[in-house]
PDB file of C-alpha atoms in Angstrom:
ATOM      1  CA  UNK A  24       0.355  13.138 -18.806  1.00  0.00           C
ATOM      2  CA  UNK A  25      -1.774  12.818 -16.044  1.00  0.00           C
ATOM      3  CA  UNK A  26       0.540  10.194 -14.138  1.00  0.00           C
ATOM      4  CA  UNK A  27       2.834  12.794 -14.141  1.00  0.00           C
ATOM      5  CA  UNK A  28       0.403  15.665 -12.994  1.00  0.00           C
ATOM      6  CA  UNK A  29       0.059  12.933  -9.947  1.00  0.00           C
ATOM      7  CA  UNK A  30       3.421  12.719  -9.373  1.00  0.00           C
ATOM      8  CA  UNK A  31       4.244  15.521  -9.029  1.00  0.00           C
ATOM      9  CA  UNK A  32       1.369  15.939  -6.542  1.00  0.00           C
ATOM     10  CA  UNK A  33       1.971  13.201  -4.598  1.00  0.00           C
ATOM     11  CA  UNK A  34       5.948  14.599  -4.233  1.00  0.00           C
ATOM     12  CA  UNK A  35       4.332  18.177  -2.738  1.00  0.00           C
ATOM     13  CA  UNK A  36       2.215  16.478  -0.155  1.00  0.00           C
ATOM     14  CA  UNK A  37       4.756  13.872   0.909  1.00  0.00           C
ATOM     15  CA  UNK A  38       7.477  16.826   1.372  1.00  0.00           C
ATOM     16  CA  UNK A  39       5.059  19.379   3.576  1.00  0.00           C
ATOM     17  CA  UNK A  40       4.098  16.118   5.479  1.00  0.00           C
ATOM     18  CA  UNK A  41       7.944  15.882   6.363  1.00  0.00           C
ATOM     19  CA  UNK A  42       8.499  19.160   6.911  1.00  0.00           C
ATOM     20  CA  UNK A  43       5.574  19.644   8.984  1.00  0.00           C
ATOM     21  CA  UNK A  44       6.186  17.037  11.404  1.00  0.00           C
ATOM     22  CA  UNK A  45       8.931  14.606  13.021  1.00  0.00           C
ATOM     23  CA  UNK A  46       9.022  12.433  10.152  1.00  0.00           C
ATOM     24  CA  UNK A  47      10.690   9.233  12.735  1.00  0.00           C
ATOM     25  CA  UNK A  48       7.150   8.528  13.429  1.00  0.00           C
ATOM     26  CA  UNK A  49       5.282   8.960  10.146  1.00  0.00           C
ATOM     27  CA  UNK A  50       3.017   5.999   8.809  1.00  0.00           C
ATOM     28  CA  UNK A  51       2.532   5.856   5.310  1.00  0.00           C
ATOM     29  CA  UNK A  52       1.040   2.791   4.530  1.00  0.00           C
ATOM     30  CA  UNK A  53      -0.800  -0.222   6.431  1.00  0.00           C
ATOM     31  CA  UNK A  54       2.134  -2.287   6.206  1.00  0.00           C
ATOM     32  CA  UNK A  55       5.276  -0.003   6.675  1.00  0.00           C
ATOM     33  CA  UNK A  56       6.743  -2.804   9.153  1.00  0.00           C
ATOM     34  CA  UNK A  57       6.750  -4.994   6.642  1.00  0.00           C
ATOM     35  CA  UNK A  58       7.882  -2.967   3.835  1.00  0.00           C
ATOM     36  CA  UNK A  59      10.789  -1.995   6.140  1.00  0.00           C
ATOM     37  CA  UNK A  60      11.853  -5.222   7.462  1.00  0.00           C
ATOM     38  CA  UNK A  61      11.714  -6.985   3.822  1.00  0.00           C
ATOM     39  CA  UNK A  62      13.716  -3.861   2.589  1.00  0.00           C
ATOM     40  CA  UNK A  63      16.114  -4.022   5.042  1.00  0.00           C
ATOM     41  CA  UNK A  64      17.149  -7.805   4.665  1.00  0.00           C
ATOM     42  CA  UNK A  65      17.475  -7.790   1.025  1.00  0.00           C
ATOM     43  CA  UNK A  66      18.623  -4.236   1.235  1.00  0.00           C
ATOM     44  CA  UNK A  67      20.814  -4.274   4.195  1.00  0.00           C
ATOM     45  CA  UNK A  68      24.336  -2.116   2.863  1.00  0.00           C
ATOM     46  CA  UNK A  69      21.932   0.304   0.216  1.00  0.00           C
ATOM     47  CA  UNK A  70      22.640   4.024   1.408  1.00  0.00           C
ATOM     48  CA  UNK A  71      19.220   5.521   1.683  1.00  0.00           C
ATOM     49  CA  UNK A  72      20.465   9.363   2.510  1.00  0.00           C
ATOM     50  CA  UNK A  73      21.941   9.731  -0.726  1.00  0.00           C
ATOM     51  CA  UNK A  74      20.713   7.177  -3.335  1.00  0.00           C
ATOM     52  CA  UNK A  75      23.076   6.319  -6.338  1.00  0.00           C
ATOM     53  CA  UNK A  76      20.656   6.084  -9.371  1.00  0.00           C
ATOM     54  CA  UNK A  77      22.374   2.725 -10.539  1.00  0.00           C
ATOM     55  CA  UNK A  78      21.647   1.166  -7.106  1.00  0.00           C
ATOM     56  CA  UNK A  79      17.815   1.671  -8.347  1.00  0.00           C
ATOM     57  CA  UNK A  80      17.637   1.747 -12.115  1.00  0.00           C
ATOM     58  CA  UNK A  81      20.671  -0.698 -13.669  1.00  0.00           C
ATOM     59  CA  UNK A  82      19.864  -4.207 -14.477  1.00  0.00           C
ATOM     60  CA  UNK A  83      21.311  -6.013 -11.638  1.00  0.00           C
ATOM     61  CA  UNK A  84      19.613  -3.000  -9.550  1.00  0.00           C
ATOM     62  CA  UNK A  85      16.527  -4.023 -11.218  1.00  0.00           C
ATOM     63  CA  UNK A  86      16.921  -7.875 -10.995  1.00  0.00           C
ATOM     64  CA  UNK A  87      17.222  -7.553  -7.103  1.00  0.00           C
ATOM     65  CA  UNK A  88      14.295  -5.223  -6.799  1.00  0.00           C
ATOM     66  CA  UNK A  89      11.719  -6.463  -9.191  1.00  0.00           C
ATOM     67  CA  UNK A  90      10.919  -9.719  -6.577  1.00  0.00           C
ATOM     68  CA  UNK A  91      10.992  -7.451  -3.894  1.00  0.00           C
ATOM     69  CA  UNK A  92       8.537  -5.332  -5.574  1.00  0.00           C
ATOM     70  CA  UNK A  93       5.993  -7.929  -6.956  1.00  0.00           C
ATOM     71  CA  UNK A  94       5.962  -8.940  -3.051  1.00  0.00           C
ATOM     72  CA  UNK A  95       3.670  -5.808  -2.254  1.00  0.00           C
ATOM     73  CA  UNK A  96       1.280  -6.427  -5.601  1.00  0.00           C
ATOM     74  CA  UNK A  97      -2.159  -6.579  -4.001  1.00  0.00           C
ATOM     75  CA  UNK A  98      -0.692  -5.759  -0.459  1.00  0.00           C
ATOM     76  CA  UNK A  99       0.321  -1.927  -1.366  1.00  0.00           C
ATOM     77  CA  UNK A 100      -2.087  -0.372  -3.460  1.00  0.00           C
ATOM     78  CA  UNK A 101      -0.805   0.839  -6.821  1.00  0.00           C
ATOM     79  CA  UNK A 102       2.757  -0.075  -5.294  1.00  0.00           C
ATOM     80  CA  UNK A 103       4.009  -0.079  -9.197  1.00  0.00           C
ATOM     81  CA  UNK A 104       2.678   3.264  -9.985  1.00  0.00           C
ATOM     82  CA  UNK A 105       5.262   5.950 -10.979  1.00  0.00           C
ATOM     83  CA  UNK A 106       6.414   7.975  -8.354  1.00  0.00           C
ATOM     84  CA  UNK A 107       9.181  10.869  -7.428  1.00  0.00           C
ATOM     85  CA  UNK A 108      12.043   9.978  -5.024  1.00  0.00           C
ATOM     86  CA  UNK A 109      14.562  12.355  -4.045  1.00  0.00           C
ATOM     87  CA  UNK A 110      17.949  11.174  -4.215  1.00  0.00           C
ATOM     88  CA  UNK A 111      19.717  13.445  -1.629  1.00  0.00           C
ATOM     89  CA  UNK A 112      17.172  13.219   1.500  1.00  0.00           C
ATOM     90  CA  UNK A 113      18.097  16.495   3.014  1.00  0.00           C
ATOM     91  CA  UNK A 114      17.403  18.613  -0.511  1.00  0.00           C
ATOM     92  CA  UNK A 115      13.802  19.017  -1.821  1.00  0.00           C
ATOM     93  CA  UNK A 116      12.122  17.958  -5.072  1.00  0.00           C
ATOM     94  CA  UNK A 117      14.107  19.590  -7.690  1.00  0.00           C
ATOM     95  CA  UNK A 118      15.015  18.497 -11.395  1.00  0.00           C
ATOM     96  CA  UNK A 119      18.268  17.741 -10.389  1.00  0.00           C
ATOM     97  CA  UNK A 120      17.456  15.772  -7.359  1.00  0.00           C
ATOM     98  CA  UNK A 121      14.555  13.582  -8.712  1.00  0.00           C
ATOM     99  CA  UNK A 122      14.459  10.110 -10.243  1.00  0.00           C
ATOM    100  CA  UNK A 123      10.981   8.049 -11.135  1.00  0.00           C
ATOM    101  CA  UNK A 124      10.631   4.981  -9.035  1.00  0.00           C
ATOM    102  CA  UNK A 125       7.731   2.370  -8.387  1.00  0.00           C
ATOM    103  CA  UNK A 126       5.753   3.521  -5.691  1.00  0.00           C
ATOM    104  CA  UNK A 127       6.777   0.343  -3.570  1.00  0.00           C
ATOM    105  CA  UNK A 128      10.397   1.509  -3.701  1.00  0.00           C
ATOM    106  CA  UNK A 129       9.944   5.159  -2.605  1.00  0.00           C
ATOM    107  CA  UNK A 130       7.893   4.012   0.278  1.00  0.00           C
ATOM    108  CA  UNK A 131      10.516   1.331   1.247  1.00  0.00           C
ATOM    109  CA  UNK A 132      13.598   4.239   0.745  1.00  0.00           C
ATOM    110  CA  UNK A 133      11.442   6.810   2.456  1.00  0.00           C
ATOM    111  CA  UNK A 134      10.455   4.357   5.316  1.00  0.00           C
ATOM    112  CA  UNK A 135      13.690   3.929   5.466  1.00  0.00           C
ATOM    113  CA  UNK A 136      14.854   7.522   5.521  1.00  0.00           C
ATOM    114  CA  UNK A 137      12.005   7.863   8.064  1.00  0.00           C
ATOM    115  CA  UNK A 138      12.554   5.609  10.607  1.00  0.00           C
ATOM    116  CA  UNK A 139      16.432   5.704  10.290  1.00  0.00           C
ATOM    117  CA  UNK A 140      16.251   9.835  11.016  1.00  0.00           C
ATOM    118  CA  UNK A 141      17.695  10.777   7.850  1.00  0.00           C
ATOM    119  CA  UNK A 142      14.125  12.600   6.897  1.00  0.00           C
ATOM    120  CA  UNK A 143      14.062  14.399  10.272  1.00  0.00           C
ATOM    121  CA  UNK A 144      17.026  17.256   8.466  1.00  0.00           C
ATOM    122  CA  UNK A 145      13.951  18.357   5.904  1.00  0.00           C
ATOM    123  CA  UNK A 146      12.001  19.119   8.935  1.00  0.00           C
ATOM    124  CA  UNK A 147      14.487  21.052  11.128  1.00  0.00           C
ATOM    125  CA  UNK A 148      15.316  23.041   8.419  1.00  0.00           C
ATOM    126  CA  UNK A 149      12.194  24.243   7.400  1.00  0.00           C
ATOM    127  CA  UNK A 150      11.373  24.920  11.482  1.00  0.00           C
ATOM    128  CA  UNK A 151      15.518  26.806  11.456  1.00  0.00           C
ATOM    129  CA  UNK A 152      14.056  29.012   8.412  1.00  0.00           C
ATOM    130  CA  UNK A 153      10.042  29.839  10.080  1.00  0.00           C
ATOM    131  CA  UNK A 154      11.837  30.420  13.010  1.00  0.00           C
ATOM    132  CA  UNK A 155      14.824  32.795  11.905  1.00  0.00           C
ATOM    133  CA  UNK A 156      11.823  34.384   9.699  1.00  0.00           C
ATOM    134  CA  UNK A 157       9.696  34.407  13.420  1.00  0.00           C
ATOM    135  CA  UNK A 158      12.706  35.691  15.342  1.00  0.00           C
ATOM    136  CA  UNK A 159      12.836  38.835  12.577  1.00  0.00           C
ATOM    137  CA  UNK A 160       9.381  39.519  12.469  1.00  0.00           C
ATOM    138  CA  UNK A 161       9.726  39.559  16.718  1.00  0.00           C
ATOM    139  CA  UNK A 162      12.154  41.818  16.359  1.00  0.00           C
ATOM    140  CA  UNK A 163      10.812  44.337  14.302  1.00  0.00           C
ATOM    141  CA  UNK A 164       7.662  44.242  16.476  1.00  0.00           C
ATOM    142  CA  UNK A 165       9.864  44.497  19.581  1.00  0.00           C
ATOM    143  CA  UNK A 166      11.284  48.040  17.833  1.00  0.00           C
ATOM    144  CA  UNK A 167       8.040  49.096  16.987  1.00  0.00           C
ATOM    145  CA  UNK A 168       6.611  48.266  20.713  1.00  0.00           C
ATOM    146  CA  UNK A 169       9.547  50.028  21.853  1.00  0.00           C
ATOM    147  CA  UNK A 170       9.134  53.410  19.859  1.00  0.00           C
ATOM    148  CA  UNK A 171       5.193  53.804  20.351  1.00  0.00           C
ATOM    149  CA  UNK A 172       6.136  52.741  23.742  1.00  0.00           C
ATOM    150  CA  UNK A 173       8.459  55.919  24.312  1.00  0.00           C
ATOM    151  CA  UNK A 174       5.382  58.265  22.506  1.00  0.00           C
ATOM    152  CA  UNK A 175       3.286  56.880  25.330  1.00  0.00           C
ATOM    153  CA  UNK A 176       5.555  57.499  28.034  1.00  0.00           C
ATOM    154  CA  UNK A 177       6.136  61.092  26.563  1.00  0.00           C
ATOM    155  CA  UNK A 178       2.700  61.738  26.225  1.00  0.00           C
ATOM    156  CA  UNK A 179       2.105  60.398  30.011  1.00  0.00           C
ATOM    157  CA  UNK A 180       4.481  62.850  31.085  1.00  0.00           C
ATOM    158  CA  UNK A 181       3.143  65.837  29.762  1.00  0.00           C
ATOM    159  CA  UNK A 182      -0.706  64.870  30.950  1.00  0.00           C
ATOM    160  CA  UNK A 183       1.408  64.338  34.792  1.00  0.00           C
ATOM    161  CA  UNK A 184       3.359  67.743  33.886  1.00  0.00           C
ATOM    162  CA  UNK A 185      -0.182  69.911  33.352  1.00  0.00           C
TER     163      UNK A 185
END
């Protein structure tokens, strides 16, 4: 239970580290030009914005990426460990929206997602929602500045009229 307890930690760190930052320049491991460019010529056609889970987990799926896998044993470190990959890039890390994957293939997918901008709508949409949340809380400080602003002005006017 504890892979899973890792997981699932790994999966919250990885998603406020995209939504923090521009995710198109993100490095997450030593050798993400490689992982990419490997990826990408055996991988060339595989949608990475929206997987399909049967482009990852059916047996042909699995017959094309086992070699690319066991390329990146002893170059990635635990790059078969079990790990959580989103399939739709632009939703979070929900029950729905979660498959299990070898560690090497959710860092060539989100590499992928990364470099190829699809990552980058996680990130504006958690700046749209701070700064629609920002934008209300200005606004509510902007009324509030405006009524003890009037007492003020009031009260400046009555010192002036004595």
């Amino acid at each position: 239970m504890a892979w899973a307890i890792r997981a699932m930690q790994h999966a919250e760190v990885y998603y406020k580290l995209i939504s923090s930052v521009d995710p198109q320049f993100l490095k997450l491991t030593k050798v993400d030009d490689q992982i990419y460019s490997e990826f990408r010529e055996i991988f060339e056609t595989l949608r990475v914005d929206v997987l399909d889970p049967e482009e990852l987990k059916s047996e042909s799926a699995k017959e094309k990426w086992r070699p690319f896998c066991l390329k990146f044993e002893g170059i990635v470190e635990d790059y078969n460990y079990g790990t959580l990959l989103r399939l739709d890039c632009s939703q979070g890390y929900t029950e729905e929206n979660t498959i299990f994957a070898p560690r090497i293939q959710f860092f060539a997918i989100e590499i992928a997602r990364n470099r190829e901008g699809y990552n980058k709508a996680v990130s504006v949409s958690i700046q749209d929602k701070e700064g629609e949340e920002g934008a209300g809380n200005k606004e509510e400080e902007a009324e509030k500045g405006a009524d003890s602003g009037g007492e003020k002005e009031e009260g400046a006017n009555r010192e002036g009229e004595k």
